[in-house]
């Protein structure tokens, strides 16, 4: 027998995870392919690195806006852009 | 003969990033003969974003050579993007090559964006629905053009520049399930069809830096989130200071499935 979820119960976490992953790429305000969504016991955690603090804030804003009931935490960094201190020699 | 190559990919420029790379880029003439950009220069591939790339990477004291990435195709403005980049003096490669006269010799660079498809034994096949065949043929065509461009260049040292990866080695860290969207073994086969000294790519933000093709060509993933600096610098040649030489045996990560 097929069990149907109550409408009020919301979609299963796995679908939410998939939707967030797609939103991160397909939402023009985000367009990030390098962010990983990980399901933890208490929240979804976003990992990855972006090019500016503005983009990091925008990701959280857009995801929270679209999924207001999903607890989200973020561990997204901004990639350093300093000159290299070492070279690699390739014979 | 030593040629000094700086490279970075996936810089995803827009107005909020302009100026971040420039201080490091001003130091380029001291450490490199050329700067290679491995695609995904922009976020959505708009002409406006291309102007940000032109501002950041134009007017440098070293030649800049690039391929486009998948992000640079998002808004279907490729001709406009290419024009903005070329007007800024940036050489854009797609199925062709360029030879630069460097102090250490003539450097030939052949480039394509590349495409997905996967790696030997675990790849998509040219079979079935039209959509599937179109997917695989896009990769085959891209790899064929890369191989032809590499073999056509008359130079002292040959470098392949792609956005998608030619090997699985430099994808280590990415989920195995998405490898077919990150690169194709056919690009590696093209690179091995010529006496290529180095292959540089981007696209795999969670990948790793070092790998080799089955034919022994060094591959470097220079995606900005991977190298975590403005660019990496490779000194390629046969008269290096041996104390600083990286042995080939140390390069490359293990294939995840071996």
PDB file of N, CA, C and O in Angstrom, chain B residues 178-249:
ATOM      1  N   UNK B 178      28.721  13.062 -10.359  1.00  0.00           N
ATOM      2  CA  UNK B 178      28.665  14.168 -11.313  1.00  0.00           C
ATOM      3  C   UNK B 178      29.901  14.233 -12.224  1.00  0.00           C
ATOM      4  O   UNK B 178      30.019  15.151 -13.030  1.00  0.00           O
ATOM      5  N   UNK B 179      30.802  13.250 -12.112  1.00  0.00           N
ATOM      6  CA  UNK B 179      31.975  13.251 -12.994  1.00  0.00           C
ATOM      7  C   UNK B 179      31.601  13.404 -14.474  1.00  0.00           C
ATOM      8  O   UNK B 179      32.276  14.124 -15.201  1.00  0.00           O
ATOM      9  N   UNK B 180      30.539  12.712 -14.953  1.00  0.00           N
ATOM     10  CA  UNK B 180      30.227  12.861 -16.380  1.00  0.00           C
ATOM     11  C   UNK B 180      29.837  14.287 -16.790  1.00  0.00           C
ATOM     12  O   UNK B 180      29.834  14.595 -17.972  1.00  0.00           O
ATOM     13  N   UNK B 181      29.514  15.129 -15.806  1.00  0.00           N
ATOM     14  CA  UNK B 181      29.193  16.521 -16.140  1.00  0.00           C
ATOM     15  C   UNK B 181      30.414  17.417 -15.987  1.00  0.00           C
ATOM     16  O   UNK B 181      30.327  18.621 -16.215  1.00  0.00           O
ATOM     17  N   UNK B 182      31.510  16.862 -15.557  1.00  0.00           N
ATOM     18  CA  UNK B 182      32.695  17.671 -15.273  1.00  0.00           C
ATOM     19  C   UNK B 182      33.795  17.522 -16.320  1.00  0.00           C
ATOM     20  O   UNK B 182      34.732  18.328 -16.345  1.00  0.00           O
ATOM     21  N   UNK B 183      33.701  16.500 -17.149  1.00  0.00           N
ATOM     22  CA  UNK B 183      34.754  16.337 -18.148  1.00  0.00           C
ATOM     23  C   UNK B 183      34.583  15.076 -18.942  1.00  0.00           C
ATOM     24  O   UNK B 183      33.583  14.363 -18.817  1.00  0.00           O
ATOM     25  N   UNK B 184      35.575  14.811 -19.775  1.00  0.00           N
ATOM     26  CA  UNK B 184      35.498  13.664 -20.667  1.00  0.00           C
ATOM     27  C   UNK B 184      36.889  13.109 -20.966  1.00  0.00           C
ATOM     28  O   UNK B 184      37.833  13.873 -21.173  1.00  0.00           O
ATOM     29  N   UNK B 185      36.964  11.794 -21.029  1.00  0.00           N
ATOM     30  CA  UNK B 185      38.251  11.157 -21.368  1.00  0.00           C
ATOM     31  C   UNK B 185      38.695  11.503 -22.783  1.00  0.00           C
ATOM     32  O   UNK B 185      39.877  11.449 -23.108  1.00  0.00           O
ATOM     33  N   UNK B 186      37.714  11.892 -23.633  1.00  0.00           N
ATOM     34  CA  UNK B 186      38.073  12.216 -25.012  1.00  0.00           C
ATOM     35  C   UNK B 186      38.984  13.448 -25.088  1.00  0.00           C
ATOM     36  O   UNK B 186      39.817  13.556 -25.981  1.00  0.00           O
ATOM     37  N   UNK B 187      38.805  14.368 -24.144  1.00  0.00           N
ATOM     38  CA  UNK B 187      39.711  15.528 -24.101  1.00  0.00           C
ATOM     39  C   UNK B 187      41.131  15.061 -23.779  1.00  0.00           C
ATOM     40  O   UNK B 187      42.107  15.553 -24.340  1.00  0.00           O
ATOM     41  N   UNK B 188      41.240  14.102 -22.864  1.00  0.00           N
ATOM     42  CA  UNK B 188      42.554  13.548 -22.530  1.00  0.00           C
ATOM     43  C   UNK B 188      43.185  12.846 -23.720  1.00  0.00           C
ATOM     44  O   UNK B 188      44.391  12.966 -23.979  1.00  0.00           O
ATOM     45  N   UNK B 189      42.340  12.122 -24.457  1.00  0.00           N
ATOM     46  CA  UNK B 189      42.821  11.416 -25.645  1.00  0.00           C
ATOM     47  C   UNK B 189      43.369  12.426 -26.673  1.00  0.00           C
ATOM     48  O   UNK B 189      44.407  12.184 -27.303  1.00  0.00           O
ATOM     49  N   UNK B 190      42.668  13.550 -26.821  1.00  0.00           N
ATOM     50  CA  UNK B 190      43.131  14.596 -27.744  1.00  0.00           C
ATOM     51  C   UNK B 190      44.470  15.174 -27.283  1.00  0.00           C
ATOM     52  O   UNK B 190      45.385  15.377 -28.091  1.00  0.00           O
ATOM     53  N   UNK B 191      44.575  15.396 -25.983  1.00  0.00           N
ATOM     54  CA  UNK B 191      45.817  15.949 -25.425  1.00  0.00           C
ATOM     55  C   UNK B 191      46.978  14.973 -25.644  1.00  0.00           C
ATOM     56  O   UNK B 191      48.103  15.369 -25.965  1.00  0.00           O
ATOM     57  N   UNK B 192      46.679  13.687 -25.513  1.00  0.00           N
ATOM     58  CA  UNK B 192      47.721  12.665 -25.707  1.00  0.00           C
ATOM     59  C   UNK B 192      48.058  12.433 -27.183  1.00  0.00           C
ATOM     60  O   UNK B 192      49.016  11.722 -27.485  1.00  0.00           O
ATOM     61  N   UNK B 193      47.258  12.998 -28.092  1.00  0.00           N
ATOM     62  CA  UNK B 193      47.540  12.801 -29.515  1.00  0.00           C
ATOM     63  C   UNK B 193      48.631  13.740 -30.019  1.00  0.00           C
ATOM     64  O   UNK B 193      49.027  13.677 -31.182  1.00  0.00           O
ATOM     65  N   UNK B 194      49.104  14.640 -29.152  1.00  0.00           N
ATOM     66  CA  UNK B 194      50.149  15.597 -29.529  1.00  0.00           C
ATOM     67  C   UNK B 194      51.200  15.620 -28.415  1.00  0.00           C
ATOM     68  O   UNK B 194      50.925  15.155 -27.302  1.00  0.00           O
ATOM     69  N   UNK B 195      52.386  16.149 -28.694  1.00  0.00           N
ATOM     70  CA  UNK B 195      53.429  16.207 -27.639  1.00  0.00           C
ATOM     71  C   UNK B 195      53.167  17.325 -26.639  1.00  0.00           C
ATOM     72  O   UNK B 195      53.951  18.263 -26.502  1.00  0.00           O
ATOM     73  N   UNK B 196      52.040  17.214 -25.948  1.00  0.00           N
ATOM     74  CA  UNK B 196      51.611  18.262 -25.014  1.00  0.00           C
ATOM     75  C   UNK B 196      52.455  18.218 -23.735  1.00  0.00           C
ATOM     76  O   UNK B 196      52.698  17.138 -23.196  1.00  0.00           O
ATOM     77  N   UNK B 197      52.874  19.385 -23.267  1.00  0.00           N
ATOM     78  CA  UNK B 197      53.691  19.442 -22.049  1.00  0.00           C
ATOM     79  C   UNK B 197      52.841  19.636 -20.800  1.00  0.00           C
ATOM     80  O   UNK B 197      53.208  19.192 -19.704  1.00  0.00           O
ATOM     81  N   UNK B 198      51.703  20.292 -20.954  1.00  0.00           N
ATOM     82  CA  UNK B 198      50.876  20.622 -19.786  1.00  0.00           C
ATOM     83  C   UNK B 198      49.438  20.843 -20.251  1.00  0.00           C
ATOM     84  O   UNK B 198      49.213  21.444 -21.300  1.00  0.00           O
ATOM     85  N   UNK B 199      48.487  20.357 -19.462  1.00  0.00           N
ATOM     86  CA  UNK B 199      47.070  20.613 -19.736  1.00  0.00           C
ATOM     87  C   UNK B 199      46.471  21.322 -18.525  1.00  0.00           C
ATOM     88  O   UNK B 199      46.674  20.888 -17.388  1.00  0.00           O
ATOM     89  N   UNK B 200      45.761  22.399 -18.790  1.00  0.00           N
ATOM     90  CA  UNK B 200      45.207  23.229 -17.724  1.00  0.00           C
ATOM     91  C   UNK B 200      43.694  23.301 -17.910  1.00  0.00           C
ATOM     92  O   UNK B 200      43.213  23.513 -19.015  1.00  0.00           O
ATOM     93  N   UNK B 201      42.947  23.102 -16.811  1.00  0.00           N
ATOM     94  CA  UNK B 201      41.492  23.215 -16.895  1.00  0.00           C
ATOM     95  C   UNK B 201      40.924  23.800 -15.618  1.00  0.00           C
ATOM     96  O   UNK B 201      41.634  24.015 -14.624  1.00  0.00           O
ATOM     97  N   UNK B 202      39.602  24.051 -15.629  1.00  0.00           N
ATOM     98  CA  UNK B 202      38.905  24.563 -14.443  1.00  0.00           C
ATOM     99  C   UNK B 202      37.668  23.715 -14.193  1.00  0.00           C
ATOM    100  O   UNK B 202      37.720  22.496 -14.282  1.00  0.00           O
ATOM    101  N   UNK B 203      36.533  24.382 -13.890  1.00  0.00           N
ATOM    102  CA  UNK B 203      35.190  23.800 -13.813  1.00  0.00           C
ATOM    103  C   UNK B 203      34.915  23.024 -12.530  1.00  0.00           C
ATOM    104  O   UNK B 203      33.816  23.118 -12.009  1.00  0.00           O
ATOM    105  N   UNK B 204      35.863  22.240 -12.038  1.00  0.00           N
ATOM    106  CA  UNK B 204      35.611  21.388 -10.871  1.00  0.00           C
ATOM    107  C   UNK B 204      36.041  22.127  -9.600  1.00  0.00           C
ATOM    108  O   UNK B 204      37.180  22.015  -9.147  1.00  0.00           O
ATOM    109  N   UNK B 205      35.088  22.873  -9.017  1.00  0.00           N
ATOM    110  CA  UNK B 205      35.409  23.725  -7.862  1.00  0.00           C
ATOM    111  C   UNK B 205      35.850  22.928  -6.644  1.00  0.00           C
ATOM    112  O   UNK B 205      36.560  23.431  -5.793  1.00  0.00           O
ATOM    113  N   UNK B 206      35.371  21.690  -6.533  1.00  0.00           N
ATOM    114  CA  UNK B 206      35.717  20.893  -5.347  1.00  0.00           C
ATOM    115  C   UNK B 206      36.782  19.844  -5.673  1.00  0.00           C
ATOM    116  O   UNK B 206      37.035  18.943  -4.875  1.00  0.00           O
ATOM    117  N   UNK B 207      37.388  19.967  -6.841  1.00  0.00           N
ATOM    118  CA  UNK B 207      38.395  18.985  -7.260  1.00  0.00           C
ATOM    119  C   UNK B 207      39.750  19.242  -6.622  1.00  0.00           C
ATOM    120  O   UNK B 207      39.865  19.975  -5.640  1.00  0.00           O
ATOM    121  N   UNK B 208      40.761  18.612  -7.215  1.00  0.00           N
ATOM    122  CA  UNK B 208      42.118  18.773  -6.708  1.00  0.00           C
ATOM    123  C   UNK B 208      43.037  19.255  -7.827  1.00  0.00           C
ATOM    124  O   UNK B 208      42.705  19.195  -8.998  1.00  0.00           O
ATOM    125  N   UNK B 209      44.230  19.710  -7.428  1.00  0.00           N
ATOM    126  CA  UNK B 209      45.088  20.406  -8.381  1.00  0.00           C
ATOM    127  C   UNK B 209      45.747  19.517  -9.428  1.00  0.00           C
ATOM    128  O   UNK B 209      45.875  19.907 -10.575  1.00  0.00           O
ATOM    129  N   UNK B 210      46.229  18.326  -9.018  1.00  0.00           N
ATOM    130  CA  UNK B 210      47.164  17.616  -9.887  1.00  0.00           C
ATOM    131  C   UNK B 210      46.635  16.296 -10.423  1.00  0.00           C
ATOM    132  O   UNK B 210      45.976  15.547  -9.709  1.00  0.00           O
ATOM    133  N   UNK B 211      47.008  16.028 -11.675  1.00  0.00           N
ATOM    134  CA  UNK B 211      46.681  14.752 -12.291  1.00  0.00           C
ATOM    135  C   UNK B 211      47.554  14.539 -13.508  1.00  0.00           C
ATOM    136  O   UNK B 211      48.374  15.401 -13.853  1.00  0.00           O
ATOM    137  N   UNK B 212      47.392  13.406 -14.145  1.00  0.00           N
ATOM    138  CA  UNK B 212      48.090  13.135 -15.402  1.00  0.00           C
ATOM    139  C   UNK B 212      47.135  12.403 -16.344  1.00  0.00           C
ATOM    140  O   UNK B 212      46.253  11.660 -15.895  1.00  0.00           O
ATOM    141  N   UNK B 213      47.357  12.595 -17.634  1.00  0.00           N
ATOM    142  CA  UNK B 213      46.579  11.841 -18.613  1.00  0.00           C
ATOM    143  C   UNK B 213      47.142  10.428 -18.685  1.00  0.00           C
ATOM    144  O   UNK B 213      48.267  10.178 -18.222  1.00  0.00           O
ATOM    145  N   UNK B 214      46.395   9.485 -19.276  1.00  0.00           N
ATOM    146  CA  UNK B 214      46.944   8.136 -19.453  1.00  0.00           C
ATOM    147  C   UNK B 214      48.273   8.154 -20.211  1.00  0.00           C
ATOM    148  O   UNK B 214      49.119   7.290 -20.019  1.00  0.00           O
ATOM    149  N   UNK B 215      48.472   9.162 -21.062  1.00  0.00           N
ATOM    150  CA  UNK B 215      49.718   9.279 -21.816  1.00  0.00           C
ATOM    151  C   UNK B 215      50.838   9.973 -21.049  1.00  0.00           C
ATOM    152  O   UNK B 215      51.935  10.169 -21.582  1.00  0.00           O
ATOM    153  N   UNK B 216      50.569  10.398 -19.805  1.00  0.00           N
ATOM    154  CA  UNK B 216      51.617  10.976 -18.967  1.00  0.00           C
ATOM    155  C   UNK B 216      51.728  12.486 -19.006  1.00  0.00           C
ATOM    156  O   UNK B 216      52.668  13.056 -18.447  1.00  0.00           O
ATOM    157  N   UNK B 217      50.768  13.152 -19.619  1.00  0.00           N
ATOM    158  CA  UNK B 217      50.811  14.620 -19.660  1.00  0.00           C
ATOM    159  C   UNK B 217      50.303  15.162 -18.318  1.00  0.00           C
ATOM    160  O   UNK B 217      49.261  14.720 -17.813  1.00  0.00           O
ATOM    161  N   UNK B 218      51.040  16.103 -17.749  1.00  0.00           N
ATOM    162  CA  UNK B 218      50.613  16.702 -16.484  1.00  0.00           C
ATOM    163  C   UNK B 218      49.344  17.521 -16.696  1.00  0.00           C
ATOM    164  O   UNK B 218      49.261  18.301 -17.659  1.00  0.00           O
ATOM    165  N   UNK B 219      48.391  17.359 -15.789  1.00  0.00           N
ATOM    166  CA  UNK B 219      47.121  18.088 -15.838  1.00  0.00           C
ATOM    167  C   UNK B 219      46.999  18.887 -14.549  1.00  0.00           C
ATOM    168  O   UNK B 219      47.288  18.372 -13.468  1.00  0.00           O
ATOM    169  N   UNK B 220      46.586  20.139 -14.677  1.00  0.00           N
ATOM    170  CA  UNK B 220      46.395  20.975 -13.493  1.00  0.00           C
ATOM    171  C   UNK B 220      45.011  21.610 -13.516  1.00  0.00           C
ATOM    172  O   UNK B 220      44.639  22.260 -14.485  1.00  0.00           O
ATOM    173  N   UNK B 221      44.262  21.386 -12.432  1.00  0.00           N
ATOM    174  CA  UNK B 221      42.975  22.046 -12.228  1.00  0.00           C
ATOM    175  C   UNK B 221      43.261  23.385 -11.553  1.00  0.00           C
ATOM    176  O   UNK B 221      43.709  23.417 -10.406  1.00  0.00           O
ATOM    177  N   UNK B 222      43.011  24.477 -12.282  1.00  0.00           N
ATOM    178  CA  UNK B 222      43.331  25.804 -11.748  1.00  0.00           C
ATOM    179  C   UNK B 222      42.073  26.587 -11.376  1.00  0.00           C
ATOM    180  O   UNK B 222      42.105  27.816 -11.294  1.00  0.00           O
ATOM    181  N   UNK B 223      40.960  25.887 -11.180  1.00  0.00           N
ATOM    182  CA  UNK B 223      39.739  26.571 -10.733  1.00  0.00           C
ATOM    183  C   UNK B 223      40.069  27.392  -9.487  1.00  0.00           C
ATOM    184  O   UNK B 223      40.716  26.892  -8.558  1.00  0.00           O
ATOM    185  N   UNK B 224      39.608  28.624  -9.455  1.00  0.00           N
ATOM    186  CA  UNK B 224      39.967  29.519  -8.352  1.00  0.00           C
ATOM    187  C   UNK B 224      39.666  28.932  -6.970  1.00  0.00           C
ATOM    188  O   UNK B 224      40.497  29.014  -6.059  1.00  0.00           O
ATOM    189  N   UNK B 225      38.494  28.270  -6.791  1.00  0.00           N
ATOM    190  CA  UNK B 225      38.240  27.681  -5.459  1.00  0.00           C
ATOM    191  C   UNK B 225      39.199  26.539  -5.124  1.00  0.00           C
ATOM    192  O   UNK B 225      39.340  26.182  -3.955  1.00  0.00           O
ATOM    193  N   UNK B 226      39.852  25.970  -6.120  1.00  0.00           N
ATOM    194  CA  UNK B 226      40.806  24.886  -5.867  1.00  0.00           C
ATOM    195  C   UNK B 226      42.178  25.448  -5.497  1.00  0.00           C
ATOM    196  O   UNK B 226      42.807  25.003  -4.535  1.00  0.00           O
ATOM    197  N   UNK B 227      42.646  26.455  -6.260  1.00  0.00           N
ATOM    198  CA  UNK B 227      44.019  26.953  -6.014  1.00  0.00           C
ATOM    199  C   UNK B 227      44.053  27.994  -4.896  1.00  0.00           C
ATOM    200  O   UNK B 227      45.097  28.232  -4.295  1.00  0.00           O
ATOM    201  N   UNK B 228      42.894  28.620  -4.618  1.00  0.00           N
ATOM    202  CA  UNK B 228      42.764  29.563  -3.494  1.00  0.00           C
ATOM    203  C   UNK B 228      43.818  30.664  -3.501  1.00  0.00           C
ATOM    204  O   UNK B 228      44.345  31.071  -2.451  1.00  0.00           O
ATOM    205  N   UNK B 229      44.171  31.128  -4.679  1.00  0.00           N
ATOM    206  CA  UNK B 229      45.038  32.284  -4.843  1.00  0.00           C
ATOM    207  C   UNK B 229      44.691  32.885  -6.204  1.00  0.00           C
ATOM    208  O   UNK B 229      43.934  32.294  -6.966  1.00  0.00           O
ATOM    209  N   UNK B 230      45.242  34.061  -6.507  1.00  0.00           N
ATOM    210  CA  UNK B 230      44.823  34.765  -7.728  1.00  0.00           C
ATOM    211  C   UNK B 230      45.122  33.951  -8.982  1.00  0.00           C
ATOM    212  O   UNK B 230      44.384  34.019  -9.966  1.00  0.00           O
ATOM    213  N   UNK B 231      46.218  33.228  -8.973  1.00  0.00           N
ATOM    214  CA  UNK B 231      46.607  32.354 -10.085  1.00  0.00           C
ATOM    215  C   UNK B 231      47.715  31.434  -9.595  1.00  0.00           C
ATOM    216  O   UNK B 231      48.356  31.720  -8.578  1.00  0.00           O
ATOM    217  N   UNK B 232      47.904  30.331 -10.293  1.00  0.00           N
ATOM    218  CA  UNK B 232      49.053  29.464 -10.026  1.00  0.00           C
ATOM    219  C   UNK B 232      50.102  29.735 -11.087  1.00  0.00           C
ATOM    220  O   UNK B 232      49.780  30.163 -12.204  1.00  0.00           O
ATOM    221  N   UNK B 233      51.368  29.478 -10.750  1.00  0.00           N
ATOM    222  CA  UNK B 233      52.451  29.682 -11.718  1.00  0.00           C
ATOM    223  C   UNK B 233      53.206  28.370 -11.897  1.00  0.00           C
ATOM    224  O   UNK B 233      53.604  27.726 -10.917  1.00  0.00           O
ATOM    225  N   UNK B 234      53.360  27.980 -13.169  1.00  0.00           N
ATOM    226  CA  UNK B 234      54.102  26.768 -13.519  1.00  0.00           C
ATOM    227  C   UNK B 234      55.308  27.168 -14.355  1.00  0.00           C
ATOM    228  O   UNK B 234      55.153  27.884 -15.348  1.00  0.00           O
ATOM    229  N   UNK B 235      56.479  26.740 -13.946  1.00  0.00           N
ATOM    230  CA  UNK B 235      57.667  26.911 -14.774  1.00  0.00           C
ATOM    231  C   UNK B 235      57.904  25.577 -15.468  1.00  0.00           C
ATOM    232  O   UNK B 235      58.221  24.584 -14.826  1.00  0.00           O
ATOM    233  N   UNK B 236      57.722  25.568 -16.778  1.00  0.00           N
ATOM    234  CA  UNK B 236      57.793  24.325 -17.539  1.00  0.00           C
ATOM    235  C   UNK B 236      59.036  24.365 -18.414  1.00  0.00           C
ATOM    236  O   UNK B 236      59.258  25.334 -19.141  1.00  0.00           O
ATOM    237  N   UNK B 237      59.849  23.306 -18.326  1.00  0.00           N
ATOM    238  CA  UNK B 237      61.033  23.298 -19.180  1.00  0.00           C
ATOM    239  C   UNK B 237      62.021  22.245 -18.757  1.00  0.00           C
ATOM    240  O   UNK B 237      61.784  21.483 -17.829  1.00  0.00           O
ATOM    241  N   UNK B 238      63.144  22.226 -19.446  1.00  0.00           N
ATOM    242  CA  UNK B 238      64.119  21.169 -19.209  1.00  0.00           C
ATOM    243  C   UNK B 238      65.393  21.673 -18.551  1.00  0.00           C
ATOM    244  O   UNK B 238      66.362  20.951 -18.447  1.00  0.00           O
ATOM    245  N   UNK B 239      65.430  22.931 -18.114  1.00  0.00           N
ATOM    246  CA  UNK B 239      66.631  23.444 -17.457  1.00  0.00           C
ATOM    247  C   UNK B 239      66.257  24.086 -16.128  1.00  0.00           C
ATOM    248  O   UNK B 239      66.656  25.186 -15.815  1.00  0.00           O
ATOM    249  N   UNK B 240      65.461  23.352 -15.374  1.00  0.00           N
ATOM    250  CA  UNK B 240      65.008  23.888 -14.105  1.00  0.00           C
ATOM    251  C   UNK B 240      66.048  23.656 -13.023  1.00  0.00           C
ATOM    252  O   UNK B 240      66.915  22.792 -13.148  1.00  0.00           O
ATOM    253  N   UNK B 241      65.948  24.424 -11.990  1.00  0.00           N
ATOM    254  CA  UNK B 241      66.761  24.200 -10.798  1.00  0.00           C
ATOM    255  C   UNK B 241      66.287  22.885 -10.175  1.00  0.00           C
ATOM    256  O   UNK B 241      65.174  22.783  -9.674  1.00  0.00           O
ATOM    257  N   UNK B 242      67.153  21.855 -10.214  1.00  0.00           N
ATOM    258  CA  UNK B 242      66.691  20.519  -9.821  1.00  0.00           C
ATOM    259  C   UNK B 242      66.269  20.444  -8.356  1.00  0.00           C
ATOM    260  O   UNK B 242      65.489  19.581  -7.979  1.00  0.00           O
ATOM    261  N   UNK B 243      66.761  21.357  -7.536  1.00  0.00           N
ATOM    262  CA  UNK B 243      66.354  21.332  -6.137  1.00  0.00           C
ATOM    263  C   UNK B 243      64.861  21.622  -5.979  1.00  0.00           C
ATOM    264  O   UNK B 243      64.246  21.291  -4.980  1.00  0.00           O
ATOM    265  N   UNK B 244      64.306  22.291  -6.970  1.00  0.00           N
ATOM    266  CA  UNK B 244      62.908  22.705  -6.833  1.00  0.00           C
ATOM    267  C   UNK B 244      61.960  21.890  -7.710  1.00  0.00           C
ATOM    268  O   UNK B 244      60.781  22.152  -7.749  1.00  0.00           O
ATOM    269  N   UNK B 245      62.516  20.924  -8.415  1.00  0.00           N
ATOM    270  CA  UNK B 245      61.692  20.174  -9.348  1.00  0.00           C
ATOM    271  C   UNK B 245      60.705  19.274  -8.599  1.00  0.00           C
ATOM    272  O   UNK B 245      61.053  18.611  -7.632  1.00  0.00           O
ATOM    273  N   UNK B 246      59.465  19.296  -9.045  1.00  0.00           N
ATOM    274  CA  UNK B 246      58.472  18.393  -8.473  1.00  0.00           C
ATOM    275  C   UNK B 246      58.513  17.081  -9.233  1.00  0.00           C
ATOM    276  O   UNK B 246      58.221  17.054 -10.415  1.00  0.00           O
ATOM    277  N   UNK B 247      58.863  15.980  -8.596  1.00  0.00           N
ATOM    278  CA  UNK B 247      58.909  14.717  -9.333  1.00  0.00           C
ATOM    279  C   UNK B 247      57.521  14.334  -9.844  1.00  0.00           C
ATOM    280  O   UNK B 247      56.527  14.566  -9.153  1.00  0.00           O
ATOM    281  N   UNK B 248      57.498  13.735 -11.015  1.00  0.00           N
ATOM    282  CA  UNK B 248      56.212  13.360 -11.610  1.00  0.00           C
ATOM    283  C   UNK B 248      55.478  12.382 -10.688  1.00  0.00           C
ATOM    284  O   UNK B 248      54.269  12.419 -10.562  1.00  0.00           O
ATOM    285  N   UNK B 249      56.264  11.527 -10.002  1.00  0.00           N
ATOM    286  CA  UNK B 249      55.656  10.509  -9.150  1.00  0.00           C
ATOM    287  C   UNK B 249      54.816  11.074  -8.027  1.00  0.00           C
ATOM    288  O   UNK B 249      53.954  10.394  -7.492  1.00  0.00           O
TER     289      UNK B 249
END
